Amino acid sequence: MSSNSYDLLVIGAGPGGYVAAIRAAQLGLTTALIDKRKTLGGTCLNIGCIPSKALLHLSEQYHFTNHEAASAGIKTGKVGLDLSKMMKRKDLVVTGLVKGVGMLVSKRGITCIQGTARLSGPTSVIVTTDKGNEEINATHIILAAGSVPVELPPLPFDGETIVSSDEALSFDRVPEKLVVVGAGAIGLELGSVWSRLGSDVTVVELLPRAAAGFDDDVCKGLERALRRQGLKLELSTRVTGYKKGANRRQAILQAEKDGKRLEFPADKILVAVGRRPFTEGLGLEEVGVTLDEAGRVRTDEHLQTSVKSIHAIGDIVAGPMLAHKGEEEGTAVAEALAGHAGHVNYDVIPNVIYTEPEVAGVGLTESQARERGQAISVGKFPLAANGRALATGSTDGFAKVIADKDSDRILGVQILGRNASELIAEAVAHMEYGGSAEDLARTVHAHPTLSEALKEAGLAVSKRSIHSL
Ligand code: NAI
């Protein structure tokens, strides 16, 4: 085998791609990993999940110190914001993590190449680096090129006033007025960050609910909490365009609601209406890799594309655009290519929005189960009746368990509340092993913890919650 020939070549070093490369190397495949970015980790680590979580954490601390500390008996001096220092802290988190991933990948003997890859055949790729073009061959190729923000035709990105999450993670000053288009994960998370840091934030959403996709009671509870925090939510509102504002740096978002024209002046407009698979420039057509009607790489149930030697994973294929889904797919494909049985359980992929309170769900929502005509029993427990929630001032929200009426098997769980992102893991584990509401209810939970709310919701499925009526 020549030095530029591998068992596996992975295009894209996000959570899907780098995890696939590590798993393949663990299983003895010679592996190369290509990414055009200088650092590994893709969108998630560099300009997505990780920097947004750092800013959510820091902005929450700022907001608490500024607005709640005094009423909790904590005396502070004058509280101020040094945004550039906060951004540096966020950048430090990212740098540390991407360096760590780089170290893991190189210690596994994976060849990392910084460059842009284009398929030149079913088992070959041309990589353009700053030194020129190089052809690399591999028995198998995994496409893990990820996704990019969707642009709204009436609101084209200009990188300055009309921006995507890429820019909204690094504003150099707090916008006086921020208009967010889209009340999904990105819009609500970044809307929360800038609102906590002092922006007047309006979120404009096409659908009648924020965080649509979760159950209505979850959405309503979240909307109430966000409005209390000062975010303005304009639901059922359709964006029609924008016009220039008072000065070069301002714009006025134009929208329509119930036949009425609305205008929202803004220093920045963050468009967060979804992401689309990034397939341009990969040479898919030339080698015969086909796309589906939504522009995603078409794969079979083994994530194999229309070309036998090429697999695809993560945001570029069907399914939720979530880092952990991509990771599992990367692991499954690497294992299959090494002769093992790789598998992803798509029924049990948790979904989280990291607002305060957080929302998290897994499996079927209550409304999905009802739409399917499934006979269900639902158990719900409010955090206001949970000791730890009371002790830590986080009584907003509830846990809800949706179980099959006959078998008691858990079909889904929805949580609105602090640390819902962590609490959902227990529901995922029960569901992965086919657990019932009774299993959840009989599992011993440490007291006092928020996780007891989940146990109580499990008990409530059979109407025997101890701490609620
Ligand atoms: P999203 O799909 O979560 O939400 C987009 C929202 O925009 C929806 O509520 C939709 O109804 C609304 N919308 C669409 N067109 C609109 C229009 N013309 N006017 C007003 N509203 C409109 O997409 P988002 O937030 O951009 O996130 C992109 C992807 O990244 C998603 O798949 C998301 O799951 C993922 N992501 C996940 C995170 C997490 O796990 N916490 C964090 C950030 C992103």
XYZ file of C-alpha atoms and ligand atoms in Angstrom:
513
model
C 0.000 0.000 0.000
C 1.489 3.370 -0.951
C 1.718 6.134 1.632
C -1.390 7.911 0.285
C -3.606 4.844 0.284
C -5.811 3.928 3.239
C -8.457 1.467 4.342
C -10.711 4.420 5.171
C -10.825 8.071 4.224
C -13.206 10.344 6.133
C -14.217 13.692 4.639
C -15.200 16.114 7.396
C -13.822 16.180 10.941
C -16.965 17.119 12.868
C -18.354 14.848 15.622
C -19.544 12.344 12.983
C -16.315 12.251 11.013
C -13.695 12.327 13.747
C -15.546 9.734 15.832
C -15.785 7.455 12.764
C -12.033 7.888 12.210
C -11.177 7.111 15.840
C -13.413 4.036 15.947
C -11.982 2.772 12.633
C -8.419 3.257 13.891
C -9.299 1.433 17.139
C -10.432 -1.489 14.995
C -7.176 -1.567 13.031
C -8.139 0.272 9.812
C -5.522 2.626 8.358
C -7.439 5.901 8.367
C -7.125 9.435 7.009
C -9.276 12.377 8.088
C -9.648 15.441 5.861
C -11.104 18.819 6.803
C -10.747 22.252 5.308
C -10.690 23.865 8.759
C -7.378 24.260 10.592
C -8.846 22.633 13.678
C -10.811 19.415 14.104
C -14.319 19.253 15.552
C -16.360 20.745 12.687
C -19.225 23.165 13.251
C -20.138 21.671 16.626
C -16.859 22.268 18.406
C -15.697 25.372 16.526
C -18.809 27.461 15.800
C -21.796 25.569 17.193
C -22.649 23.441 20.220
C -19.563 24.142 22.312
C -19.096 27.922 21.982
C -22.862 28.414 22.368
C -22.877 26.374 25.577
C -19.927 28.404 26.893
C -21.814 31.648 26.174
C -25.049 30.279 27.655
C -23.187 29.423 30.855
C -21.325 32.726 31.104
C -24.346 34.865 30.231
C -26.428 33.030 32.830
C -23.824 33.793 35.492
C -23.777 37.438 34.418
C -27.553 37.646 34.487
C -27.741 36.023 37.930
C -25.089 38.336 39.364
C -26.785 41.355 37.861
C -30.444 40.608 38.559
C -30.860 37.872 41.142
C -27.851 37.825 43.446
C -29.061 40.717 45.620
C -32.448 39.120 46.301
C -30.635 35.890 47.227
C -28.622 37.771 49.870
C -25.438 38.012 47.832
C -23.987 41.510 47.879
C -22.009 42.483 44.832
C -20.318 45.698 43.807
C -21.188 47.350 40.530
C -21.620 44.582 37.980
C -20.302 45.198 34.487
C -19.720 43.307 31.298
C -16.380 42.886 29.558
C -17.639 41.247 26.390
C -14.256 40.782 24.756
C -13.012 38.954 27.868
C -16.129 36.766 27.848
C -15.530 35.970 24.172
C -11.897 35.140 24.955
C -13.075 32.701 27.642
C -15.445 31.093 25.128
C -12.617 30.881 22.562
C -10.351 29.285 25.163
C -12.947 26.565 25.779
C -13.078 25.855 22.032
C -9.283 25.897 21.616
C -8.797 23.473 24.502
C -11.363 21.052 23.174
C -10.261 21.057 19.516
C -6.633 20.614 20.618
C -7.716 17.656 22.729
C -9.507 16.057 19.780
C -6.426 16.696 17.589
C -4.285 14.918 20.170
C -6.682 11.938 20.379
C -6.774 11.586 16.614
C -3.016 11.786 16.125
C -2.271 9.353 19.001
C -4.540 6.849 17.245
C -2.262 7.019 14.207
C -4.866 8.736 12.023
C -3.442 10.868 9.207
C -4.988 14.343 9.396
C -4.983 16.432 6.249
C -6.050 20.071 6.139
C -7.546 20.660 2.733
C -10.659 20.527 0.583
C -11.626 17.089 -0.670
C -13.425 16.248 -3.906
C -14.316 12.722 -4.954
C -12.448 11.709 -8.116
C -13.695 8.122 -8.204
C -15.447 5.542 -6.031
C -12.230 4.983 -4.053
C -10.273 8.165 -4.631
C -10.314 11.795 -3.634
C -8.407 14.863 -4.809
C -7.385 17.014 -1.872
C -6.503 20.641 -2.437
C -4.128 21.914 0.225
C -2.000 25.039 0.370
C 0.742 22.919 -1.254
C -1.380 21.977 -4.263
C -3.472 18.957 -5.267
C -2.929 15.400 -4.134
C -4.832 12.231 -4.966
C -5.591 9.916 -2.062
C -6.969 6.411 -2.441
C -8.985 4.401 0.052
C -10.932 1.159 0.045
C -13.797 3.001 1.783
C -14.816 6.648 1.984
C -17.156 8.236 4.554
C -18.773 11.556 3.686
C -19.290 13.616 6.838
C -19.245 17.145 5.439
C -22.005 18.464 7.732
C -24.386 21.348 7.121
C -24.542 25.129 6.682
C -27.171 27.691 7.770
C -30.236 28.039 5.545
C -30.556 31.466 3.958
C -34.011 33.066 3.679
C -34.479 34.577 0.189
C -35.997 37.838 1.541
C -33.131 38.144 4.066
C -29.800 37.307 2.399
C -26.859 37.047 4.811
C -24.480 40.009 4.641
C -22.273 38.930 7.555
C -22.748 42.314 9.217
C -26.407 43.125 9.915
C -28.146 39.989 8.644
C -26.200 37.132 10.119
C -26.221 33.417 10.922
C -25.140 31.718 14.130
C -21.544 31.830 12.833
C -21.424 35.586 13.482
C -23.898 35.670 16.402
C -21.434 33.641 18.488
C -18.862 36.409 18.185
C -20.556 39.816 18.121
C -18.021 42.411 19.293
C -20.660 44.439 21.127
C -24.061 43.705 22.601
C -26.650 44.682 19.963
C -29.127 47.168 21.358
C -31.913 45.472 19.391
C -31.546 41.913 18.177
C -34.223 40.352 15.996
C -34.033 36.584 15.722
C -35.867 34.801 12.913
C -36.760 31.246 13.964
C -37.689 30.025 17.448
C -35.819 26.728 17.127
C -32.722 25.562 18.982
C -30.328 28.177 17.623
C -32.738 31.117 17.786
C -33.813 30.443 21.368
C -30.317 29.653 22.657
C -28.565 32.648 21.079
C -31.601 34.859 21.712
C -31.260 33.942 25.407
C -27.519 34.672 25.444
C -27.851 38.192 24.034
C -30.970 38.972 26.053
C -29.110 38.070 29.261
C -26.232 40.294 28.181
C -28.592 43.239 27.742
C -30.026 43.113 24.208
C -33.663 43.869 23.544
C -34.487 40.571 21.790
C -37.502 39.828 19.576
C -37.933 36.334 18.163
C -40.070 36.076 15.029
C -41.435 32.585 14.340
C -43.578 31.295 11.501
C -45.285 28.583 13.548
C -47.735 29.229 16.426
C -45.269 27.747 18.964
C -41.643 28.248 19.993
C -39.609 25.033 20.079
C -42.267 23.399 17.913
C -41.715 19.671 17.773
C -41.929 19.320 21.545
C -45.333 18.784 23.154
C -47.574 21.830 23.477
C -47.357 21.924 27.280
C -43.546 22.003 27.019
C -43.628 24.797 24.419
C -46.130 26.851 26.443
C -44.082 26.511 29.634
C -40.921 27.513 27.797
C -42.613 30.484 26.096
C -43.883 31.708 29.491
C -40.424 31.468 31.025
C -38.687 33.197 28.093
C -41.233 36.034 28.058
C -40.680 36.492 31.795
C -36.963 36.789 31.061
C -37.720 39.655 28.667
C -37.628 37.950 25.268
C -40.436 39.059 22.978
C -41.908 36.157 21.041
C -43.801 37.026 17.855
C -45.384 33.707 16.883
C -47.402 32.876 13.739
C -45.494 35.667 12.037
C -44.205 35.504 8.469
C -41.086 37.384 7.415
C -41.585 39.306 4.178
C -38.358 41.251 3.824
C -36.289 44.054 5.291
C -35.337 47.636 4.607
C -32.357 49.733 5.612
C -32.596 51.386 9.006
C -31.646 54.806 10.319
C -27.947 54.163 9.726
C -25.770 51.759 7.717
C -25.590 49.282 10.571
C -29.336 49.037 11.150
C -32.141 47.214 9.396
C -35.882 46.942 9.811
C -37.331 43.451 9.533
C -40.686 43.421 7.755
C -43.218 40.745 8.628
C -46.894 39.878 8.497
C -49.237 38.506 11.137
C -52.999 37.939 10.720
C -52.942 40.139 7.597
C -51.264 42.976 9.512
C -47.891 44.370 8.474
C -45.291 44.542 11.228
C -41.861 46.135 11.421
C -39.031 45.246 13.802
C -36.040 47.619 13.901
C -32.743 45.837 14.611
C -29.004 46.359 14.946
C -28.589 42.707 14.056
C -30.947 40.182 12.496
C -30.027 36.593 13.299
C -31.583 34.181 10.796
C -31.897 30.741 12.421
C -34.425 28.874 10.308
C -32.587 25.590 9.998
C -29.485 24.171 8.357
C -29.036 22.358 5.057
C -26.672 19.552 4.091
C -23.340 20.795 2.752
C -22.862 18.865 -0.477
C -21.354 21.454 -2.816
C -17.926 20.770 -4.247
C -17.757 17.164 -3.068
C -17.935 15.783 -6.620
C -20.965 13.641 -5.766
C -22.571 13.816 -9.200
C -19.405 12.874 -11.053
C -19.009 9.622 -9.139
C -22.730 8.810 -9.020
C -23.632 9.542 -5.373
C -27.304 10.514 -5.512
C -29.275 12.997 -3.384
C -32.848 12.735 -2.108
C -35.630 15.253 -2.684
C -34.447 17.321 0.309
C -30.888 17.594 -1.038
C -29.463 15.073 1.436
C -27.117 12.262 0.404
C -29.342 9.241 -0.144
C -28.292 6.209 1.891
C -29.658 2.759 2.682
C -30.216 1.465 6.219
C -26.459 0.798 6.509
C -25.653 4.401 5.552
C -24.210 3.200 2.271
C -24.713 5.629 -0.633
C -25.566 4.713 -4.207
C -21.820 4.013 -4.642
C -20.889 0.858 -2.723
C -17.518 2.051 -1.388
C -18.928 5.378 -0.139
C -20.923 5.832 3.074
C -22.410 9.062 4.442
C -23.237 10.141 8.003
C -24.413 13.075 10.130
C -26.078 16.288 8.910
C -25.481 15.397 5.253
C -27.946 12.476 5.417
C -31.561 12.092 6.600
C -32.489 12.406 10.280
C -32.126 15.049 12.976
C -29.130 17.355 12.560
C -27.610 16.543 15.916
C -23.974 15.926 16.801
C -24.746 12.807 18.834
C -26.729 11.274 15.961
C -23.717 11.841 13.671
C -21.369 10.305 16.261
C -23.454 7.156 16.532
C -23.633 6.866 12.762
C -19.855 7.319 12.494
C -19.308 4.577 15.047
C -21.787 2.232 13.345
C -20.250 2.662 9.878
C -16.663 2.271 11.148
C -17.658 -0.914 12.970
C -19.448 -2.324 9.942
C -16.461 -1.575 7.692
C -14.197 -3.398 10.141
C -16.439 -6.474 9.960
C -18.476 -5.851 13.125
C -22.205 -5.219 13.570
C -22.708 -1.439 13.669
C -26.175 -0.179 14.579
C -27.960 3.092 15.408
C -31.250 3.084 17.328
C -33.009 6.025 15.660
C -36.027 5.665 17.972
C -34.012 6.788 20.965
C -32.148 9.955 19.998
C -32.517 12.721 22.580
C -33.144 16.297 21.520
C -32.297 19.278 23.719
C -32.625 23.058 23.678
C -30.295 24.678 26.215
C -32.456 27.613 27.289
C -33.336 28.280 30.936
C -35.334 26.181 31.658
C -33.920 23.628 29.241
C -36.139 21.397 27.146
C -35.288 17.795 26.390
C -37.192 14.993 24.770
C -36.680 11.468 23.518
C -38.906 9.047 21.633
C -42.509 9.916 20.851
C -44.144 13.080 22.111
C -47.563 12.688 23.696
C -49.205 14.256 20.635
C -47.307 11.989 18.216
C -48.392 8.924 20.191
C -52.027 10.121 20.144
C -51.879 10.936 16.416
C -50.750 7.354 15.816
C -53.818 6.180 17.681
C -51.624 4.468 20.255
C -53.269 3.705 23.613
C -51.058 5.487 26.135
C -50.816 6.369 29.807
C -49.149 9.657 30.669
C -47.471 10.554 33.957
C -46.466 14.135 34.696
C -44.690 15.636 37.695
C -44.124 19.379 38.324
C -40.691 20.579 39.430
C -42.467 22.922 41.859
C -43.038 19.800 43.996
C -39.396 18.657 43.852
C -37.206 19.439 46.863
C -33.992 20.074 44.958
C -35.790 22.348 42.488
C -37.185 24.353 45.402
C -33.784 24.526 47.106
C -32.092 25.821 43.983
C -34.828 28.161 42.744
C -35.498 26.157 39.597
C -39.141 25.209 39.949
C -40.100 26.039 36.362
C -41.164 22.976 34.406
C -42.047 19.313 34.713
C -41.135 15.797 33.661
C -43.542 13.752 31.564
C -43.451 10.046 30.773
C -45.506 8.622 27.907
C -45.989 4.854 28.231
C -47.836 2.198 26.260
C -51.149 1.587 28.063
C -50.949 -2.207 27.817
C -47.265 -3.060 28.118
C -46.236 0.009 30.210
C -43.160 0.295 27.966
C -41.834 3.865 27.828
C -42.547 5.390 24.409
C -41.226 8.848 25.106
C -40.174 11.385 27.731
C -40.365 15.186 27.674
C -38.687 17.367 30.282
C -38.886 21.116 30.792
C -36.565 22.263 33.545
C -33.064 23.073 34.705
C -30.586 20.370 33.666
C -33.171 18.659 31.448
C -30.221 17.993 29.100
C -28.618 15.794 31.759
C -31.856 14.299 33.135
C -32.945 12.996 29.745
C -30.017 10.524 29.724
C -31.787 8.340 32.270
C -34.901 8.166 30.083
C -32.719 7.315 27.081
C -31.076 4.455 28.979
C -34.425 3.015 30.121
C -35.784 3.218 26.573
C -32.641 1.689 25.058
C -33.205 -1.405 27.203
C -36.954 -1.479 26.546
C -37.738 -0.245 30.067
C -41.234 0.381 31.444
C -42.614 3.267 33.489
C -42.629 0.790 36.397
C -38.860 0.186 35.910
C -38.259 3.925 36.060
C -40.529 4.301 39.087
C -38.780 1.473 40.975
C -35.257 2.727 40.260
C -33.750 4.288 43.394
C -32.937 7.965 42.870
C -30.678 9.996 45.164
C -32.554 12.497 47.315
C -32.748 15.404 46.873
C -32.186 15.524 43.119
C -34.074 16.853 40.122
C -33.982 13.307 38.767
C -36.608 12.368 41.360
C -39.084 14.307 39.207
C -38.545 11.734 36.472
C -39.092 8.871 38.902
C -42.271 10.579 40.116
C -43.466 11.001 36.511
C -42.855 7.247 36.126
C -44.986 6.664 39.236
C -47.649 9.055 37.936
C -48.141 6.836 34.862
C -49.942 4.416 37.197
C -51.424 7.286 39.278
C -49.255 6.661 42.343
C -47.001 9.682 42.478
C -46.030 10.205 46.128
C -45.333 13.942 46.071
C -48.184 15.180 43.897
C -51.924 14.591 43.830
P -34.629 24.554 13.805
O -35.131 23.691 12.732
O -34.376 24.010 15.159
O -35.620 25.806 13.997
C -35.913 26.679 12.943
C -37.174 27.458 13.284
O -37.335 28.451 12.296
C -38.436 26.604 13.281
O -39.169 26.853 14.444
C -39.173 27.091 12.034
O -40.566 27.012 12.151
C -38.711 28.525 11.951
N -38.814 29.114 10.608
C -38.558 28.521 9.428
N -38.763 29.395 8.419
C -39.139 30.565 8.984
C -39.476 31.845 8.485
N -39.473 32.095 7.171
N -39.825 32.820 9.356
C -39.845 32.569 10.690
N -39.529 31.377 11.215
C -39.176 30.391 10.382
O -33.311 25.219 13.184
P -32.110 26.007 13.866
O -32.489 26.545 15.198
O -31.614 26.951 12.826
O -31.052 24.857 14.076
C -30.486 24.187 12.924
C -30.168 22.762 13.260
O -29.144 22.695 14.210
C -31.371 22.014 13.814
O -31.448 20.754 13.229
C -31.066 21.898 15.274
O -31.600 20.716 15.852
C -29.544 21.891 15.306
N -29.102 22.496 16.549
C -29.212 21.792 17.680
C -28.889 22.347 18.879
C -29.071 21.556 20.107
O -29.072 20.333 20.042
N -29.246 22.197 21.245
C -28.395 23.730 18.998
C -28.357 24.384 17.743
C -28.693 23.780 16.580
